Amino acid sequence: MSSAQSGEQMTPRKRGKFASFILDDHRYVLLGTSAVAFLGMLLSSQSRPRLSFLANAFTVELVMYYLLAAWLVLSAIALVFKLTHWKTYATTSPFTKPAIARVLRIASYVVWAMTFVLLIDRVVLGIASAWQVAMSAEKVPTDDMLESMCYILWNGRQTFITGFITTVELAVFGTVIAFFLALLLVFCRIQTIDRPDNDFIRFWKKVGCGFAKVYSTVVRGTPMMVQAMVIYYGVFGLFRMTALTTTQINGIWTTFLAGLVTITLNSTAYMMEVLRGGIESVDKGQMEAARSLGLSQWQAMMKVVFPQGIKFAIPGLSNELVINIKDSSVLSVIGTFDLMFATTTVAGIYYQQFRTALISTVIYLMLTMLASWLLSKFAKRFDVKSETMGSTSDQTMLGEE
Amino acid sequence: MTQTVASEPMVRIEGLRKSFGSHEVLRDINFDVMPGQVVTIIGASGSGKSTLLRCINLLETPDAGHVWFHGEDLAAQHVDVNRLREKIGMVFQGFNLFNNMNVLDNCTLAPVTLKKMKKAEAEQVAMKHLESVGLADFARASVQTLSGGQKQRVAIARALCMQPDLMLFDEPTSALDPEIVGEVLEVMRGLAADGMTMVVVTHEMAFAKTVSDRVVFMDKGVIAEEGTPAEIFGNPKHPRTREFLSRYLDD
């Protein structure tokens, strides 16, 4: 399609890629808008929801439908023209004449507007109608998917809200506490023997570094679900040795606390590795220059290397929050009342596994998208590029961008 | 050593050895640096020049031998190298300015941290040195905005802020465009004229010839030949020296 030049394209304009895609390019005015028109026709052929305002204006909708169809026909003609006049399209086609191109452009906006109206009528009002039905329903409306999902969400709202808050608390507190623990641990991890150190310091540096290594290996090498069980039941067993009754222990060693401890200890290991990766990617010359001036290893680390290393680590660190939002779901295995636990609870009440799971999918997705959006804003303040949505729990170090 | 008259050598290296793995980089190095002397170390790449220089302030740990500085052996176990390094400034090939600080903070970090100087006082000293390298106007600039020559001059000023007795230069102009090598060498000439003791690893033969008091030619981890610039450049004795220098002097 390289030869297809529209009149608009002849005059070079400074626009963003996306803007020029929509506004300037003749091909996409026809092609892209055809897709939109098709979507509009598809929506139009859906059954009208109860609250549909177009139901009262049947003629209008019919006209819109045929206008959209007309656009598709028009585009098809342009396409045929293109195929038959492959080389000379730009000069011979009537569609590229400036006046017609301008009309096409305006018409394409009309197509977008009509599709938008249909979108509101069918989708937005569809959800609204479903919601209205669900609110007044006595039991789960099984026929309509949307209605039953609205019903489940509305009637299970207390459970969902409790689970949602717990998930957010686990992820936020877990990540923040883990960050500070990871800072401590990474300083143990990166200790190296320096010449002025006496034997006592040398010993403790080795112990610290060894501990950090073992910790990271064990935590990153076992599933968080298993860790949750070990921590919850392990500490529970310890409490058993005291004179406390089971009820008392449950009051102190709650499933939330156990979940928080698990997620914190787990995240600490990953964040430590991210921090270490950041610190190690600082040019070795920085440390050497600082040492050559007489700074001790610790001073050089604190004043020169670490401030640069943490900048490299910020994308990975913020990624950890998104990961924790998702991974906190495995804590339901010990009965932590998070969003996942809420989902299974609600699903059990209404015997609707799939639809309840869909609801929590949407909630989780909105939560992680919000979190990564906030974090990218935050990262911009530190002048670093943030990663897109966190990949998986066993994330790699740096260089994912 | 011929020049050993009254004063003690500032640096005395005895029997220095260093290997990386099975590769022996330095083999039994002995030499002295007298106070106020400018010693240049020349030689082919991989001959151990930089490693020797880095052994003087313990950035590389020698495997054997002694590095005496003001009568203290840096190579001894548990010696407080940090305190000794305060008196030994070093300038690197890759500048190694602290990227997280501006020019002035680069210069004041060590004096404030180690000499417990007041920030204002340290800044005053730093400004004096920045002025001497011609970069007083760039005090608040971030180091990323500087050119290579400017970076290297800042690096020299930064080292000078600790008022060192000895300055080590590790190929300070090798990463620079030929056009701006001059501005760095000019600063180094000034330092030498002020009586600073310097050990310079360099490929700038003109500099070695005109500025240094003594030239050391290294080959395959040993000092093949040393002497005054006139001796080394005028009448090299060792065949390797002649071979090495002929490449430069032909130009």
XYZ file of C-alpha atoms in Angstrom:
652
model
C 0.000 0.000 0.000
C 3.036 2.211 -0.095
C 2.008 4.003 -3.227
C -1.331 5.116 -1.849
C -0.749 8.740 -1.109
C -3.607 10.914 -0.063
C -3.846 14.607 -0.704
C -3.377 15.238 2.981
C -0.202 13.248 3.099
C 1.416 15.402 0.465
C 1.659 18.291 2.846
C 3.902 17.188 5.681
C 2.470 17.874 9.097
C 3.910 17.418 12.511
C 1.641 15.041 14.331
C 2.036 12.108 16.598
C 1.997 8.661 15.044
C -1.441 7.867 16.390
C -2.967 11.220 15.538
C -1.716 11.123 11.988
C -2.911 7.540 11.692
C -6.443 8.735 12.362
C -6.387 12.207 10.883
C -3.978 12.370 8.001
C -3.831 9.013 6.390
C -6.340 8.544 3.630
C -6.006 4.771 3.725
C -6.937 4.562 7.344
C -9.746 7.055 7.111
C -11.364 4.428 4.904
C -9.913 1.246 6.345
C -9.885 2.055 10.068
C -13.286 3.652 10.003
C -14.665 0.624 8.179
C -13.741 -1.478 11.171
C -15.515 1.038 13.402
C -18.563 0.983 11.145
C -18.605 -2.791 11.253
C -18.493 -2.696 15.039
C -21.404 -0.250 14.993
C -23.463 -2.560 12.771
C -22.650 -5.457 15.044
C -23.834 -3.494 18.072
C -26.949 -2.407 16.223
C -27.881 -6.000 15.543
C -27.732 -6.868 19.245
C -31.030 -6.982 21.116
C -31.886 -3.742 22.809
C -31.523 -3.544 26.596
C -34.511 -2.404 28.638
C -33.143 1.096 29.155
C -32.261 1.583 25.480
C -33.120 5.084 24.318
C -32.918 4.055 20.687
C -35.885 1.759 21.241
C -38.102 4.838 20.973
C -36.402 5.991 17.812
C -36.450 2.946 15.663
C -36.230 4.907 12.424
C -33.147 6.733 13.571
C -31.416 3.475 14.343
C -32.438 2.019 11.017
C -31.016 5.037 9.210
C -27.809 4.753 11.227
C -27.527 1.095 10.370
C -27.812 1.750 6.653
C -25.425 4.694 6.805
C -22.845 2.437 8.400
C -23.483 -0.157 5.727
C -23.096 2.534 3.086
C -19.706 3.430 4.478
C -18.612 -0.161 4.168
C -19.778 -0.243 0.567
C -17.938 2.990 -0.133
C -14.763 1.591 1.373
C -15.149 -1.567 -0.641
C -15.367 0.485 -3.823
C -12.234 2.377 -2.822
C -10.506 -0.932 -2.168
C -11.462 -2.299 -5.574
C -10.185 0.913 -7.116
C -6.955 0.461 -5.252
C -6.570 -3.130 -6.408
C -7.216 -2.286 -10.023
C -5.143 0.889 -10.077
C -2.348 -0.310 -7.774
C 0.367 1.964 -9.125
C -1.623 4.997 -10.158
C -4.166 5.059 -7.339
C -2.898 8.303 -5.858
C -3.429 10.214 -9.081
C -6.397 8.470 -10.713
C -8.702 7.623 -7.820
C -11.583 10.013 -7.221
C -11.228 9.280 -3.500
C -7.938 11.083 -3.258
C -9.152 14.365 -4.718
C -8.746 16.950 -1.985
C -12.422 17.922 -1.841
C -13.631 14.325 -1.680
C -10.943 13.365 0.776
C -12.146 16.164 3.025
C -15.739 14.971 2.767
C -14.601 11.434 3.543
C -12.774 12.691 6.600
C -15.885 14.443 7.935
C -18.009 11.421 7.085
C -15.633 9.211 9.011
C -16.198 11.365 12.091
C -19.945 10.831 11.637
C -19.360 7.068 11.510
C -17.354 7.244 14.732
C -20.115 9.298 16.366
C -22.862 6.884 15.313
C -20.904 3.908 16.587
C -20.317 5.749 19.831
C -24.061 6.350 20.223
C -24.699 2.662 19.583
C -22.017 1.743 22.066
C -23.687 3.828 24.758
C -27.098 2.432 23.910
C -26.126 -1.222 23.832
C -23.190 -1.606 26.214
C -23.449 1.134 28.837
C -27.211 1.056 29.073
C -27.067 -2.727 28.793
C -25.024 -2.879 31.985
C -27.311 -0.338 33.584
C -30.413 -2.383 32.734
C -28.784 -5.552 33.949
C -27.907 -3.785 37.166
C -31.475 -2.581 37.547
C -32.825 -6.085 37.045
C -30.252 -7.590 39.385
C -31.023 -5.164 42.206
C -34.668 -6.092 42.249
C -34.229 -9.797 41.567
C -35.176 -12.330 44.247
C -32.678 -14.943 43.190
C -29.812 -15.268 40.712
C -31.069 -14.533 37.194
C -29.521 -17.500 35.456
C -30.466 -16.732 31.864
C -28.624 -13.502 31.335
C -24.899 -13.511 32.064
C -24.650 -9.788 32.715
C -27.654 -9.744 34.985
C -26.443 -12.643 37.059
C -22.969 -11.107 37.406
C -24.514 -7.855 38.575
C -26.681 -9.799 41.005
C -23.708 -11.684 42.421
C -21.642 -8.517 42.727
C -24.442 -6.585 44.408
C -25.530 -9.272 46.824
C -22.018 -10.374 47.627
C -20.733 -6.821 47.961
C -19.926 -7.062 51.655
C -17.770 -10.104 51.030
C -16.129 -8.589 47.987
C -15.371 -5.316 49.769
C -13.823 -7.126 52.740
C -11.718 -9.249 50.398
C -10.766 -6.277 48.277
C -9.588 -4.243 51.276
C -7.601 -7.191 52.624
C -5.916 -7.718 49.270
C -4.972 -4.052 49.019
C -3.706 -4.012 52.594
C -1.667 -7.164 52.090
C -0.126 -5.882 48.891
C 0.599 -2.347 50.061
C 1.832 -3.097 53.584
C 3.623 -6.220 52.392
C 5.473 -4.349 49.675
C 6.388 -1.379 51.848
C 7.656 -3.476 54.767
C 9.429 -5.815 52.352
C 11.180 -2.849 50.774
C 12.792 -1.848 54.060
C 13.677 -5.435 54.930
C 15.143 -5.857 51.447
C 17.270 -2.761 52.011
C 18.683 -4.323 55.163
C 19.190 -7.660 53.504
C 20.839 -6.287 50.374
C 23.395 -4.506 52.510
C 24.215 -7.851 54.078
C 24.325 -9.438 50.650
C 26.772 -7.048 49.037
C 29.308 -7.032 51.850
C 32.775 -7.874 50.661
C 35.898 -8.237 52.712
C 37.902 -5.032 52.705
C 41.537 -4.761 53.671
C 41.188 -2.619 56.790
C 38.599 -5.008 58.278
C 39.620 -6.868 61.373
C 38.786 -10.538 61.861
C 35.620 -9.777 63.805
C 34.179 -7.654 60.998
C 35.319 -10.155 58.416
C 33.455 -12.897 60.236
C 30.212 -10.948 60.463
C 30.400 -9.837 56.862
C 30.666 -13.461 55.797
C 27.773 -14.440 58.043
C 25.586 -11.606 56.731
C 26.349 -12.318 53.115
C 25.825 -16.046 53.577
C 22.527 -15.540 55.355
C 21.225 -13.295 52.581
C 22.232 -15.824 49.944
C 20.584 -18.733 51.727
C 17.462 -16.713 52.462
C 17.081 -15.660 48.856
C 17.628 -19.186 47.575
C 15.141 -20.768 49.941
C 12.410 -18.176 49.503
C 12.717 -17.874 45.759
C 13.003 -21.612 45.373
C 9.728 -22.518 47.101
C 6.140 -21.675 46.203
C 4.515 -18.933 48.232
C 1.541 -21.186 48.902
C 3.797 -23.631 50.692
C 5.553 -20.818 52.547
C 2.178 -19.562 53.735
C 1.312 -22.957 55.172
C 4.712 -23.404 56.815
C 4.576 -19.980 58.422
C 0.948 -20.152 59.510
C 0.953 -23.642 60.962
C 4.539 -23.397 62.176
C 3.947 -20.318 64.279
C 0.604 -21.703 65.340
C 2.442 -24.757 66.675
C 4.840 -22.521 68.570
C 1.931 -20.739 70.230
C 0.517 -24.131 71.141
C 3.515 -24.674 73.399
C 2.349 -21.779 75.557
C -0.641 -21.920 77.859
C -2.859 -20.098 75.349
C -6.068 -21.703 74.134
C -6.754 -22.169 70.428
C -9.263 -19.314 70.439
C -6.697 -17.017 72.009
C -4.077 -18.056 69.484
C -6.506 -17.401 66.642
C -7.001 -13.935 68.085
C -3.283 -13.172 68.075
C -1.948 -15.166 65.147
C -4.679 -14.277 62.673
C -4.727 -15.524 59.124
C -4.291 -11.918 57.998
C -1.145 -11.534 60.061
C 0.208 -14.840 58.798
C -0.595 -13.771 55.244
C 1.116 -10.437 55.728
C 4.214 -12.104 57.165
C 4.316 -14.551 54.262
C 3.938 -11.935 51.569
C 6.491 -9.689 53.271
C 9.134 -12.375 53.665
C 8.539 -13.578 50.122
C 8.693 -10.136 48.598
C 11.810 -9.291 50.599
C 13.797 -11.932 48.748
C 12.689 -10.763 45.317
C 13.186 -7.103 46.127
C 16.622 -7.825 47.499
C 17.602 -9.375 44.195
C 16.178 -6.411 42.302
C 18.147 -4.022 44.511
C 21.287 -6.084 44.125
C 20.851 -6.060 40.375
C 20.505 -2.286 40.490
C 23.568 -1.812 42.664
C 25.645 -4.165 40.555
C 24.741 -2.375 37.370
C 26.408 0.800 38.625
C 29.731 1.221 36.865
C 32.586 -0.230 38.914
C 34.579 2.962 38.361
C 32.197 4.853 40.645
C 33.201 2.713 43.593
C 36.869 2.874 42.648
C 36.831 6.643 42.362
C 35.197 6.974 45.755
C 37.642 4.544 47.330
C 40.599 6.321 45.724
C 39.593 9.484 47.567
C 39.793 7.616 50.845
C 36.123 6.835 51.426
C 35.472 3.560 53.181
C 33.509 0.835 51.494
C 30.426 1.788 53.468
C 30.752 5.511 52.764
C 31.296 4.897 49.064
C 28.290 2.610 48.974
C 25.998 5.021 50.796
C 27.014 8.227 49.084
C 27.866 7.171 45.573
C 26.873 3.680 44.498
C 23.560 3.102 46.247
C 21.887 6.371 45.184
C 22.622 5.421 41.588
C 21.755 1.759 41.996
C 18.332 2.369 43.459
C 17.426 4.357 40.374
C 18.059 1.301 38.247
C 16.016 -0.772 40.668
C 12.897 1.405 40.820
C 11.071 -0.255 37.889
C 11.624 -3.700 39.354
C 10.687 -2.582 42.844
C 7.427 -0.995 41.807
C 6.665 -4.049 39.743
C 6.724 -5.958 42.998
C 3.563 -4.175 44.200
C 1.640 -5.358 41.148
C 2.978 -8.860 41.651
C 1.937 -8.821 45.299
C -1.601 -7.770 44.404
C -1.862 -10.864 42.250
C 0.141 -13.267 44.371
C -1.707 -12.470 47.572
C -4.446 -14.654 46.071
C -2.551 -17.804 47.069
C -2.900 -16.819 50.725
C -6.503 -18.002 50.620
C -4.988 -21.452 51.205
C -4.506 -20.580 54.891
C -7.838 -18.809 55.005
C -6.728 -15.198 54.658
C -9.881 -13.314 53.711
C -8.523 -11.697 50.568
C -10.261 -11.112 47.252
C -9.624 -14.690 46.142
C -11.128 -16.075 49.326
C -14.091 -13.743 48.877
C -14.526 -15.014 45.334
C -14.669 -18.659 46.352
C -17.009 -17.792 49.201
C -19.445 -15.912 46.977
C -19.185 -18.524 44.249
C -20.156 -21.146 46.790
C -23.215 -19.199 47.905
C -24.690 -18.744 44.446
C -23.307 -21.876 42.767
C -21.871 -19.641 40.063
C -18.164 -20.434 39.745
C -17.433 -18.991 36.322
C -19.370 -15.761 36.656
C -17.952 -14.994 40.080
C -14.457 -15.681 38.794
C -15.116 -13.257 35.942
C -16.103 -10.583 38.442
C -12.894 -10.967 40.421
C -10.912 -11.015 37.170
C -12.265 -7.570 36.408
C -11.554 -6.339 39.936
C -7.993 -7.697 39.957
C -7.336 -6.252 36.528
C -8.587 -2.810 37.490
C -6.520 -2.930 40.652
C -3.280 -3.891 38.938
C -3.829 -1.385 36.146
C -4.430 1.362 38.668
C -1.356 0.325 40.626
C 0.955 0.279 37.633
C -0.433 3.604 36.443
C 0.234 5.193 39.826
C 3.686 3.635 39.966
C 4.634 4.877 36.520
C 3.636 8.380 37.619
C 5.761 7.887 40.702
C 8.694 6.533 38.698
C 8.583 9.520 36.359
C 9.429 11.749 39.285
C 12.668 9.838 39.605
C 13.318 10.214 35.924
C 13.210 6.511 35.185
C 11.248 4.465 32.699
C 8.862 2.088 34.339
C 8.116 -1.395 33.191
C 4.726 -2.265 31.893
C 2.518 -4.543 33.929
C 4.406 -6.955 36.140
C 5.146 -10.134 34.304
C 4.999 -13.073 36.683
C 5.914 -13.813 40.230
C 9.249 -15.307 39.291
C 10.329 -12.130 37.620
C 13.739 -11.534 36.190
C 16.067 -8.810 37.346
C 16.660 -5.872 35.092
C 16.603 -5.219 31.419
C 13.081 -6.358 30.816
C 12.194 -3.217 28.955
C 68.709 5.174 42.499
C 70.918 8.048 41.624
C 68.807 10.879 42.994
C 68.688 9.576 46.565
C 70.508 12.432 48.174
C 68.986 13.703 51.374
C 65.230 13.202 51.206
C 63.407 9.915 51.635
C 61.450 8.575 48.681
C 57.713 9.265 48.948
C 56.839 5.970 47.348
C 59.062 2.944 47.389
C 57.979 -0.204 45.655
C 59.836 -3.394 46.442
C 59.458 -6.792 44.840
C 55.897 -6.155 43.730
C 54.113 -9.069 42.125
C 50.581 -9.391 40.875
C 48.830 -11.966 38.780
C 45.280 -12.354 37.556
C 44.631 -16.041 37.571
C 47.559 -17.697 35.894
C 48.531 -14.538 34.056
C 51.428 -12.764 35.735
C 50.898 -9.056 35.216
C 53.656 -7.672 37.429
C 56.887 -9.529 38.041
C 59.192 -8.184 40.694
C 58.793 -4.446 40.308
C 61.132 -2.115 42.188
C 61.149 1.630 41.955
C 61.063 4.851 43.964
C 59.285 8.136 43.563
C 60.970 11.102 45.211
C 58.903 14.026 46.524
C 58.241 16.555 43.779
C 59.141 14.114 41.046
C 57.045 13.468 37.973
C 57.406 9.879 36.864
C 55.798 8.701 33.657
C 55.248 5.053 32.965
C 55.146 4.119 29.307
C 54.835 0.817 27.540
C 52.604 -1.228 25.302
C 49.058 -2.156 26.278
C 49.004 -5.117 28.620
C 52.498 -4.474 29.917
C 51.167 -3.907 33.445
C 51.404 -0.108 33.626
C 47.894 0.459 34.931
C 48.058 -2.450 37.352
C 51.277 -1.060 38.784
C 49.644 2.327 39.242
C 46.573 0.790 40.839
C 48.784 -1.130 43.246
C 50.146 2.157 44.567
C 46.786 3.050 46.109
C 45.721 -0.536 46.639
C 42.898 -0.573 44.110
C 44.626 -3.791 43.151
C 45.960 -5.904 45.975
C 49.535 -7.020 45.348
C 50.255 -10.720 45.681
C 53.721 -10.091 47.086
C 56.064 -7.211 47.771
C 55.798 -3.875 49.505
C 54.389 -0.496 48.632
C 55.874 2.018 51.027
C 54.156 5.388 51.150
C 55.584 7.918 53.611
C 57.263 5.008 55.337
C 54.087 2.951 55.805
C 53.593 -0.316 53.980
C 50.258 -0.260 52.175
C 50.542 -3.888 51.272
C 50.634 -4.995 54.884
C 47.560 -6.692 56.307
C 45.084 -4.519 58.198
C 46.748 -1.262 57.272
C 44.256 1.600 57.176
C 44.304 2.112 53.416
C 41.470 4.612 53.593
C 43.586 7.034 55.592
C 46.547 6.615 53.256
C 44.405 6.982 50.154
C 43.341 10.428 51.362
C 46.871 11.538 50.557
C 46.976 9.828 47.151
C 44.798 11.387 44.462
C 43.882 9.339 41.448
C 42.623 10.293 38.000
C 41.093 7.556 35.869
C 40.939 6.969 32.163
C 37.147 6.864 32.331
C 36.852 9.999 34.546
C 34.543 8.216 37.022
C 32.859 11.369 38.192
C 29.984 10.629 40.553
C 26.953 10.694 38.298
C 24.513 11.372 41.093
C 26.078 14.708 42.014
C 26.900 17.993 40.389
C 30.441 19.175 39.772
C 30.830 20.967 43.078
C 29.457 18.076 45.132
C 31.865 15.743 43.372
C 34.659 17.877 44.725
C 33.334 18.419 48.232
C 32.149 14.878 49.009
C 35.457 13.524 50.255
C 36.602 16.618 52.209
C 33.227 16.902 53.945
C 32.983 13.186 54.682
C 36.562 12.492 55.651
C 38.108 15.732 56.795
C 34.942 16.804 58.596
C 35.180 20.131 56.795
C 32.239 22.496 56.917
C 30.330 22.391 53.647
C 30.941 26.085 52.962
C 34.636 25.732 53.637
C 34.914 22.679 51.413
C 33.084 24.522 48.667
C 35.526 27.376 48.928
C 38.444 25.003 48.519
C 36.667 23.233 45.671
C 36.007 26.502 43.875
C 39.669 27.369 44.131
C 40.634 24.105 42.458
C 37.863 24.304 39.881
C 39.129 27.750 39.008
C 42.637 26.405 38.588
C 41.360 23.886 36.049
C 39.231 26.574 34.401
C 35.816 25.193 35.302
C 34.568 27.516 38.034
C 31.565 28.399 35.864
C 30.474 24.773 35.788
C 30.329 24.284 39.550
C 26.561 23.732 39.580
C 26.433 21.782 36.324
C 25.498 18.134 36.315
C 28.423 15.974 35.296
C 26.560 14.408 32.375
C 26.497 17.754 30.580
C 30.273 18.121 30.507
C 32.580 17.196 27.649
C 35.253 14.571 28.146
C 37.999 17.124 28.628
C 35.920 19.043 31.149
C 35.101 15.835 33.017
C 38.749 14.943 33.306
C 39.615 18.413 34.579
C 36.861 18.115 37.189
C 38.287 14.729 38.151
C 41.680 16.365 38.691
C 40.110 19.142 40.759
C 38.220 16.563 42.791
C 41.425 14.737 43.625
C 43.194 17.986 44.477
C 40.483 18.932 46.972
C 41.849 16.291 49.336
C 45.226 18.060 49.206
C 47.087 14.922 48.211
C 50.849 14.508 48.425
C 50.847 12.252 45.392
C 48.767 12.194 42.249
C 48.298 9.084 40.131
C 47.139 9.456 36.539
C 45.894 6.341 34.784
C 45.945 7.166 31.054
C 44.070 10.395 31.701
C 43.837 11.392 28.057
C 43.247 8.037 26.370
C 39.474 8.406 26.311
C 39.591 11.912 24.895
C 39.422 13.328 21.388
C 42.874 14.337 20.150
C 41.634 17.922 19.991
C 40.861 18.196 23.684
C 43.781 16.171 25.009
C 45.681 19.441 25.212
C 43.443 21.066 27.780
C 43.951 18.184 30.210
C 47.689 17.994 29.625
C 47.869 21.743 30.234
C 46.359 21.290 33.687
C 48.789 18.459 34.404
C 51.725 20.585 33.285
C 50.589 23.276 35.691
C 50.425 20.765 38.517
C 53.921 19.510 37.763
C 55.225 23.052 37.695
C 53.704 23.622 41.139
C 55.829 20.798 42.456
C 53.203 18.063 42.776
C 54.551 14.544 42.966
C 52.998 12.644 40.109
C 53.021 9.181 38.624
C 51.524 9.230 35.143
C 50.665 6.287 32.940
C 50.364 7.718 29.472
C 50.705 7.257 25.757
C 51.459 10.955 25.275
C 55.155 10.736 24.501
C 55.553 14.482 24.111
C 54.245 14.934 27.619
C 56.534 12.227 28.982
C 59.462 13.829 27.231
C 58.939 17.396 28.343
C 57.319 17.192 31.765
C 58.636 14.134 33.519
C 61.751 13.876 35.612
C 61.962 10.170 35.064
C 60.519 7.786 32.503
C 59.848 4.145 33.251
C 59.416 1.789 30.335
C 57.522 -1.376 31.167
C 57.442 -4.522 29.120
C 55.627 -7.770 29.955
C 55.283 -7.045 33.643
C 58.818 -5.862 34.345
C 60.554 -2.519 34.218
C 62.658 -2.929 31.104
C 64.362 0.397 31.307
C 64.190 3.620 33.268
C 65.985 6.905 33.219
C 65.678 10.573 32.446
C 63.592 11.528 29.409
C 66.802 12.401 27.628
C 68.179 8.918 28.247
C 65.048 7.040 27.315
C 64.052 9.062 24.296
C 67.546 10.061 23.193
C 69.416 6.878 23.685
C 67.239 3.882 24.545
C 69.331 0.863 25.470
C 66.831 -1.938 25.634
C 65.778 -3.297 22.209
C 62.106 -3.361 23.281
C 62.278 0.302 24.255
C 63.727 1.186 20.908
C 61.089 -0.829 19.107
C 58.277 0.729 21.121
C 59.516 4.277 20.783
C 60.264 3.991 17.087
C 56.544 3.626 16.426
C 55.856 6.907 18.192
C 58.863 8.826 16.956
C 58.197 7.909 13.346
C 54.978 9.900 13.413
